[in-house]
PDB file of C-alpha atoms in Angstrom:
ATOM      1  CA  MET A1103      12.148  11.360  -6.715  1.00  0.00           C
ATOM      2  CA  PRO A1104       9.500   9.277  -5.911  1.00  0.00           C
ATOM      3  CA  TYR A1105       8.371  10.362  -1.750  1.00  0.00           C
ATOM      4  CA  TYR A1106       9.628   7.313  -0.914  1.00  0.00           C
ATOM      5  CA  ARG A1107      11.922   5.416  -2.654  1.00  0.00           C
ATOM      6  CA  HIS A1108      10.643   1.978  -1.541  1.00  0.00           C
ATOM      7  CA  HIS A1109       6.556   1.977  -0.013  1.00  0.00           C
ATOM      8  CA  VAL A1110       6.403  -1.103   1.847  1.00  0.00           C
ATOM      9  CA  PHE A1111       2.814  -2.951   2.662  1.00  0.00           C
ATOM     10  CA  PHE A1112       2.291  -5.794   4.893  1.00  0.00           C
ATOM     11  CA  CYS A1113      -1.457  -7.229   4.131  1.00  0.00           C
ATOM     12  CA  VAL A1114      -2.095  -8.072   8.078  1.00  0.00           C
ATOM     13  CA  ASN A1115      -6.354  -8.328   7.210  1.00  0.00           C
ATOM     14  CA  ARG A1116      -7.460 -11.359   9.017  1.00  0.00           C
ATOM     15  CA  ARG A1117     -10.227 -13.606   7.861  1.00  0.00           C
ATOM     16  CA  GLN A1118     -13.126 -13.975   9.456  1.00  0.00           C
ATOM     17  CA  ASP A1119     -14.797 -17.354   7.675  1.00  0.00           C
ATOM     18  CA  GLY A1120     -11.407 -20.090   8.316  1.00  0.00           C
ATOM     19  CA  ARG A1121      -9.926 -18.927   5.412  1.00  0.00           C
ATOM     20  CA  ALA A1122      -5.387 -18.928   4.567  1.00  0.00           C
ATOM     21  CA  CYS A1123      -5.009 -15.792   5.480  1.00  0.00           C
ATOM     22  CA  CYS A1124      -1.691 -13.657   6.155  1.00  0.00           C
ATOM     23  CA  ALA A1125      -2.732 -12.299  10.060  1.00  0.00           C
ATOM     24  CA  ASN A1126      -2.733 -16.538  10.727  1.00  0.00           C
ATOM     25  CA  GLN A1127       0.904 -17.016  10.247  1.00  0.00           C
ATOM     26  CA  HIS A1128       2.021 -13.378  11.728  1.00  0.00           C
ATOM     27  CA  SER A1129       2.213 -10.863   9.238  1.00  0.00           C
ATOM     28  CA  GLN A1130       2.007  -8.799  11.754  1.00  0.00           C
ATOM     29  CA  GLU A1131       4.265  -9.272  14.233  1.00  0.00           C
ATOM     30  CA  MET A1132       6.608  -9.000  11.108  1.00  0.00           C
ATOM     31  CA  ARG A1133       5.661  -5.992   9.759  1.00  0.00           C
ATOM     32  CA  ASP A1134       6.363  -4.937  13.504  1.00  0.00           C
ATOM     33  CA  TYR A1135       9.795  -6.295  13.138  1.00  0.00           C
ATOM     34  CA  ALA A1136       9.999  -4.842   9.558  1.00  0.00           C
ATOM     35  CA  LYS A1137       9.378  -0.997  11.264  1.00  0.00           C
ATOM     36  CA  GLU A1138      12.323  -1.063  14.261  1.00  0.00           C
ATOM     37  CA  ARG A1139      15.081  -2.886  11.834  1.00  0.00           C
ATOM     38  CA  ILE A1140      14.070  -0.040   9.310  1.00  0.00           C
ATOM     39  CA  LYS A1141      13.852   2.890  11.632  1.00  0.00           C
ATOM     40  CA  THR A1142      16.867   1.731  13.108  1.00  0.00           C
ATOM     41  CA  LEU A1143      19.323   0.887  10.072  1.00  0.00           C
ATOM     42  CA  GLY A1144      18.017   4.796   9.938  1.00  0.00           C
ATOM     43  CA  LEU A1145      16.104   3.717   6.329  1.00  0.00           C
ATOM     44  CA  ALA A1146      13.283   5.152   7.604  1.00  0.00           C
ATOM     45  CA  GLY A1147      10.920   8.582   5.915  1.00  0.00           C
ATOM     46  CA  LYS A1148      10.808  10.400   3.961  1.00  0.00           C
ATOM     47  CA  GLY A1149      13.256  10.196   0.670  1.00  0.00           C
ATOM     48  CA  GLY A1150      13.643   6.885   2.483  1.00  0.00           C
ATOM     49  CA  VAL A1151      11.257   3.752   2.835  1.00  0.00           C
ATOM     50  CA  ARG A1152       8.112   3.517   4.412  1.00  0.00           C
ATOM     51  CA  VAL A1153       6.905   0.307   6.615  1.00  0.00           C
ATOM     52  CA  ASN A1154       2.871   0.439   6.257  1.00  0.00           C
ATOM     53  CA  ASN A1155       0.093  -1.961   7.722  1.00  0.00           C
ATOM     54  CA  ALA A1156      -2.410  -2.859   4.110  1.00  0.00           C
ATOM     55  CA  GLY A1157      -5.207  -5.107   4.189  1.00  0.00           C
ATOM     56  CA  CYS A1158      -5.989  -8.482   2.763  1.00  0.00           C
ATOM     57  CA  MET A1159      -4.882  -8.162  -1.823  1.00  0.00           C
ATOM     58  CA  ASP A1160      -6.191 -11.412  -2.236  1.00  0.00           C
ATOM     59  CA  ARG A1161      -3.162 -13.157  -2.428  1.00  0.00           C
ATOM     60  CA  CYS A1162      -3.599 -15.525   0.853  1.00  0.00           C
ATOM     61  CA  GLU A1163      -2.991 -18.599  -0.485  1.00  0.00           C
ATOM     62  CA  GLU A1164       0.337 -17.151  -1.506  1.00  0.00           C
ATOM     63  CA  GLY A1165       0.883 -15.599   2.141  1.00  0.00           C
ATOM     64  CA  PRO A1166       2.054 -14.407   4.026  1.00  0.00           C
ATOM     65  CA  VAL A1167       2.836 -11.409   1.567  1.00  0.00           C
ATOM     66  CA  MET A1168       4.459  -8.061   1.321  1.00  0.00           C
ATOM     67  CA  VAL A1169       4.738  -5.672  -1.582  1.00  0.00           C
ATOM     68  CA  ILE A1170       7.481  -3.548  -2.104  1.00  0.00           C
ATOM     69  CA  TYR A1171       6.755   0.130  -4.109  1.00  0.00           C
ATOM     70  CA  PRO A1172       7.542   1.729  -6.849  1.00  0.00           C
ATOM     71  CA  GLU A1173       9.013  -1.755  -8.400  1.00  0.00           C
ATOM     72  CA  GLY A1174       5.562  -3.691  -7.425  1.00  0.00           C
ATOM     73  CA  THR A1175       7.713  -6.844  -6.558  1.00  0.00           C
ATOM     74  CA  TRP A1176       6.154  -9.206  -4.094  1.00  0.00           C
ATOM     75  CA  TYR A1177       7.593 -11.319  -1.746  1.00  0.00           C
ATOM     76  CA  THR A1178       6.270 -13.938   0.753  1.00  0.00           C
ATOM     77  CA  TYR A1179       8.097 -14.385   4.140  1.00  0.00           C
ATOM     78  CA  VAL A1180       9.129 -16.961   7.160  1.00  0.00           C
ATOM     79  CA  ASP A1181      10.842 -15.924  10.411  1.00  0.00           C
ATOM     80  CA  LYS A1182      13.083 -12.156  10.623  1.00  0.00           C
ATOM     81  CA  GLU A1183      15.941 -14.329   8.593  1.00  0.00           C
ATOM     82  CA  ASP A1184      13.767 -13.599   5.371  1.00  0.00           C
ATOM     83  CA  ILE A1185      13.084 -10.163   6.608  1.00  0.00           C
ATOM     84  CA  ASP A1186      16.553  -9.328   6.960  1.00  0.00           C
ATOM     85  CA  GLU A1187      17.493 -10.683   3.511  1.00  0.00           C
ATOM     86  CA  ILE A1188      15.058  -8.738   2.300  1.00  0.00           C
ATOM     87  CA  ILE A1189      16.007  -5.283   3.719  1.00  0.00           C
ATOM     88  CA  GLU A1190      19.645  -5.745   3.278  1.00  0.00           C
ATOM     89  CA  GLN A1191      19.461  -6.969  -0.667  1.00  0.00           C
ATOM     90  CA  HIS A1192      16.552  -5.024  -1.708  1.00  0.00           C
ATOM     91  CA  LEU A1193      15.818  -2.145   0.167  1.00  0.00           C
ATOM     92  CA  GLN A1194      19.122  -1.319   0.966  1.00  0.00           C
ATOM     93  CA  ARG A1195      21.083  -2.779  -2.155  1.00  0.00           C
ATOM     94  CA  GLY A1196      18.834  -2.029  -4.577  1.00  0.00           C
ATOM     95  CA  LEU A1197      18.847  -6.408  -5.928  1.00  0.00           C
ATOM     96  CA  SER A1198      15.993  -8.440  -5.360  1.00  0.00           C
ATOM     97  CA  VAL A1199      15.552 -12.371  -3.116  1.00  0.00           C
ATOM     98  CA  GLU A1200      15.211 -14.172  -5.780  1.00  0.00           C
ATOM     99  CA  ARG A1201      13.930 -16.624  -2.690  1.00  0.00           C
ATOM    100  CA  LEU A1202      11.329 -14.774  -1.980  1.00  0.00           C
ATOM    101  CA  LYS A1203       9.959 -13.738  -5.548  1.00  0.00           C
ATOM    102  CA  MET A1204       5.854 -14.578  -5.640  1.00  0.00           C
ATOM    103  CA  LYS A1205       5.578 -16.187  -8.743  1.00  0.00           C
ATOM    104  CA  GLU A1206       2.959 -14.090 -10.931  1.00  0.00           C
TER     105      GLU A1206
ATOM    106  CA  MET B 476       3.730  -6.412 -16.754  1.00  0.00           C
ATOM    107  CA  PRO B 477       2.128  -5.534 -12.518  1.00  0.00           C
ATOM    108  CA  TYR B 478       0.299  -7.843 -11.049  1.00  0.00           C
ATOM    109  CA  TYR B 479      -1.932  -4.818 -10.598  1.00  0.00           C
ATOM    110  CA  ARG B 480      -1.845  -2.420 -12.897  1.00  0.00           C
ATOM    111  CA  HIS B 481      -3.401  -0.051 -10.767  1.00  0.00           C
ATOM    112  CA  HIS B 482      -2.707  -0.530  -6.501  1.00  0.00           C
ATOM    113  CA  VAL B 483      -4.473   2.030  -4.593  1.00  0.00           C
ATOM    114  CA  PHE B 484      -4.007   2.883  -0.875  1.00  0.00           C
ATOM    115  CA  PHE B 485      -5.971   4.140   1.126  1.00  0.00           C
ATOM    116  CA  CYS B 486      -4.794   5.825   3.869  1.00  0.00           C
ATOM    117  CA  VAL B 487      -7.300   5.095   7.003  1.00  0.00           C
ATOM    118  CA  ASN B 488      -6.058   5.092  10.141  1.00  0.00           C
ATOM    119  CA  ARG B 489      -6.931   6.973  13.283  1.00  0.00           C
ATOM    120  CA  ARG B 490      -4.897   8.762  15.237  1.00  0.00           C
ATOM    121  CA  GLN B 491      -5.753   8.036  18.497  1.00  0.00           C
ATOM    122  CA  ASP B 492      -3.776  11.642  19.797  1.00  0.00           C
ATOM    123  CA  GLY B 493      -6.169  14.306  18.903  1.00  0.00           C
ATOM    124  CA  ARG B 494      -4.014  15.369  16.253  1.00  0.00           C
ATOM    125  CA  ALA B 495      -5.072  15.470  12.687  1.00  0.00           C
ATOM    126  CA  CYS B 496      -5.808  11.994  10.723  1.00  0.00           C
ATOM    127  CA  CYS B 497      -7.643  10.839   7.391  1.00  0.00           C
ATOM    128  CA  ALA B 498      -9.820   8.963   9.234  1.00  0.00           C
ATOM    129  CA  ASN B 499     -11.864  12.073  11.332  1.00  0.00           C
ATOM    130  CA  GLN B 500     -12.075  12.916   7.058  1.00  0.00           C
ATOM    131  CA  HIS B 501     -13.880  10.505   6.470  1.00  0.00           C
ATOM    132  CA  SER B 502     -11.324   8.334   4.127  1.00  0.00           C
ATOM    133  CA  GLN B 503     -12.731   4.742   5.332  1.00  0.00           C
ATOM    134  CA  GLU B 504     -16.194   6.091   3.572  1.00  0.00           C
ATOM    135  CA  MET B 505     -14.362   7.326   0.978  1.00  0.00           C
ATOM    136  CA  ARG B 506     -12.183   3.933   0.031  1.00  0.00           C
ATOM    137  CA  ASP B 507     -15.651   1.866   0.642  1.00  0.00           C
ATOM    138  CA  TYR B 508     -16.831   4.143  -2.192  1.00  0.00           C
ATOM    139  CA  ALA B 509     -13.790   3.554  -4.450  1.00  0.00           C
ATOM    140  CA  LYS B 510     -13.707   0.049  -3.958  1.00  0.00           C
ATOM    141  CA  GLU B 511     -17.164  -0.082  -4.595  1.00  0.00           C
ATOM    142  CA  ARG B 512     -16.955   2.215  -8.284  1.00  0.00           C
ATOM    143  CA  ILE B 513     -13.924   0.199  -9.726  1.00  0.00           C
ATOM    144  CA  LYS B 514     -16.050  -3.562  -8.495  1.00  0.00           C
ATOM    145  CA  THR B 515     -19.366  -2.187 -10.730  1.00  0.00           C
ATOM    146  CA  LEU B 516     -17.374  -0.643 -13.517  1.00  0.00           C
ATOM    147  CA  GLY B 517     -15.645  -4.009 -14.346  1.00  0.00           C
ATOM    148  CA  LEU B 518     -12.038  -2.020 -13.519  1.00  0.00           C
ATOM    149  CA  ALA B 519     -11.178  -5.223  -9.982  1.00  0.00           C
ATOM    150  CA  GLY B 520      -8.546  -7.946  -9.707  1.00  0.00           C
ATOM    151  CA  LYS B 521      -5.292  -9.144 -10.934  1.00  0.00           C
ATOM    152  CA  GLY B 522      -4.174  -6.628 -13.548  1.00  0.00           C
ATOM    153  CA  GLY B 523      -6.300  -4.112 -12.699  1.00  0.00           C
ATOM    154  CA  VAL B 524      -7.092  -2.787 -10.730  1.00  0.00           C
ATOM    155  CA  ARG B 525      -6.865  -2.923  -6.796  1.00  0.00           C
ATOM    156  CA  VAL B 526      -8.056  -1.161  -3.920  1.00  0.00           C
ATOM    157  CA  ASN B 527      -6.898  -1.331  -0.267  1.00  0.00           C
ATOM    158  CA  ASN B 528      -6.907  -0.467   2.969  1.00  0.00           C
ATOM    159  CA  ALA B 529      -3.666   0.922   4.656  1.00  0.00           C
ATOM    160  CA  GLY B 530      -2.325   2.843   8.176  1.00  0.00           C
ATOM    161  CA  CYS B 531      -0.701   6.303   8.317  1.00  0.00           C
ATOM    162  CA  MET B 532       0.937   6.663   5.651  1.00  0.00           C
ATOM    163  CA  ASP B 533       2.425   9.926   7.111  1.00  0.00           C
ATOM    164  CA  ARG B 534       0.929  12.320   5.228  1.00  0.00           C
ATOM    165  CA  CYS B 535      -1.613  12.959   7.600  1.00  0.00           C
ATOM    166  CA  GLU B 536      -1.113  16.819   7.287  1.00  0.00           C
ATOM    167  CA  GLU B 537      -2.244  17.423   3.499  1.00  0.00           C
ATOM    168  CA  GLY B 538      -5.022  14.207   4.645  1.00  0.00           C
ATOM    169  CA  PRO B 539      -7.059  12.597   3.879  1.00  0.00           C
ATOM    170  CA  VAL B 540      -4.172  10.646   0.707  1.00  0.00           C
ATOM    171  CA  MET B 541      -3.778   8.043  -0.969  1.00  0.00           C
ATOM    172  CA  VAL B 542      -1.629   7.258  -3.434  1.00  0.00           C
ATOM    173  CA  ILE B 543      -1.095   4.994  -5.868  1.00  0.00           C
ATOM    174  CA  TYR B 544       1.387   2.385  -7.595  1.00  0.00           C
ATOM    175  CA  PRO B 545       3.318   1.551  -9.311  1.00  0.00           C
ATOM    176  CA  GLU B 546       2.622   5.361 -10.748  1.00  0.00           C
ATOM    177  CA  GLY B 547       3.441   6.691  -7.973  1.00  0.00           C
ATOM    178  CA  THR B 548       0.631   9.416  -7.572  1.00  0.00           C
ATOM    179  CA  TRP B 549      -0.249  11.023  -4.724  1.00  0.00           C
ATOM    180  CA  TYR B 550      -3.975  12.590  -4.695  1.00  0.00           C
ATOM    181  CA  THR B 551      -5.831  14.136  -1.274  1.00  0.00           C
ATOM    182  CA  TYR B 552      -9.591  14.408  -2.483  1.00  0.00           C
ATOM    183  CA  VAL B 553     -12.299  15.357  -0.449  1.00  0.00           C
ATOM    184  CA  ASP B 554     -15.498  13.976  -1.905  1.00  0.00           C
ATOM    185  CA  LYS B 555     -17.044  11.486  -4.044  1.00  0.00           C
ATOM    186  CA  GLU B 556     -16.561  14.080  -6.863  1.00  0.00           C
ATOM    187  CA  ASP B 557     -13.170  14.162  -6.382  1.00  0.00           C
ATOM    188  CA  ILE B 558     -12.494   9.569  -5.976  1.00  0.00           C
ATOM    189  CA  ASP B 559     -14.825   9.816  -9.198  1.00  0.00           C
ATOM    190  CA  GLU B 560     -12.708  11.697 -11.508  1.00  0.00           C
ATOM    191  CA  ILE B 561     -10.083  10.154  -9.570  1.00  0.00           C
ATOM    192  CA  ILE B 562     -10.919   6.847 -11.282  1.00  0.00           C
ATOM    193  CA  GLU B 563     -12.262   8.069 -13.668  1.00  0.00           C
ATOM    194  CA  GLN B 564      -9.185  10.442 -15.095  1.00  0.00           C
ATOM    195  CA  HIS B 565      -5.816   8.281 -13.248  1.00  0.00           C
ATOM    196  CA  LEU B 566      -7.475   5.152 -13.647  1.00  0.00           C
ATOM    197  CA  GLN B 567      -9.628   4.314 -16.674  1.00  0.00           C
ATOM    198  CA  ARG B 568      -7.761   7.368 -18.960  1.00  0.00           C
ATOM    199  CA  GLY B 569      -4.694   7.266 -17.778  1.00  0.00           C
ATOM    200  CA  LEU B 570      -3.677  10.302 -16.465  1.00  0.00           C
ATOM    201  CA  SER B 571      -2.904  12.537 -13.987  1.00  0.00           C
ATOM    202  CA  VAL B 572      -6.016  14.882 -11.897  1.00  0.00           C
ATOM    203  CA  GLU B 573      -3.536  17.863 -11.901  1.00  0.00           C
ATOM    204  CA  ARG B 574      -5.999  19.785  -8.955  1.00  0.00           C
ATOM    205  CA  LEU B 575      -5.565  16.816  -6.712  1.00  0.00           C
ATOM    206  CA  LYS B 576      -1.943  15.579  -6.885  1.00  0.00           C
ATOM    207  CA  MET B 577      -0.249  16.757  -3.158  1.00  0.00           C
ATOM    208  CA  LYS B 578       3.040  18.257  -3.673  1.00  0.00           C
ATOM    209  CA  GLU B 579       6.532  16.921  -2.685  1.00  0.00           C
TER     210      GLU B 579
END
């Protein structure tokens, strides 16, 4: 059994050279929102869901990005409604949110 | 196929309250070393290996910690020799380094 059933990483990197980056698209705010929602829903912790900040995952132009392991599903998102949908569909029900999945 | 064959996250979190944390055990230096070695060995990039900083993964007392996905293998380490062994055994040969694996 994996230590975390779902381990979620949000890129919160801020590039200093003016190029596209996730931090410019309120990724920290969305990560904080996700972490709080997951805690409120009782999903957080060992055997459950862990939400982490991460550095640049090198997909900035497609961002803001998050990845969920061990399944390796990459999502982009715009607002809290998108985050809610990922939480409800993917993290609670185990289904992918096709409209938010990133292309390989 | 996963976007990254191995996605490696190093906890580089620094706790402000004096409790055990990975940053106090030179995790940033070891992460930087791993990233450089992986680049030098030609392993980095899409379809290959990605090394990232991560926030607190909540296993600080067992730290310093790193996790490799999608396989979900958690390691602790002491020095560059340990990092080299993880790179050579796990990331290049696909084998686990049993002596560095964390207990579930």
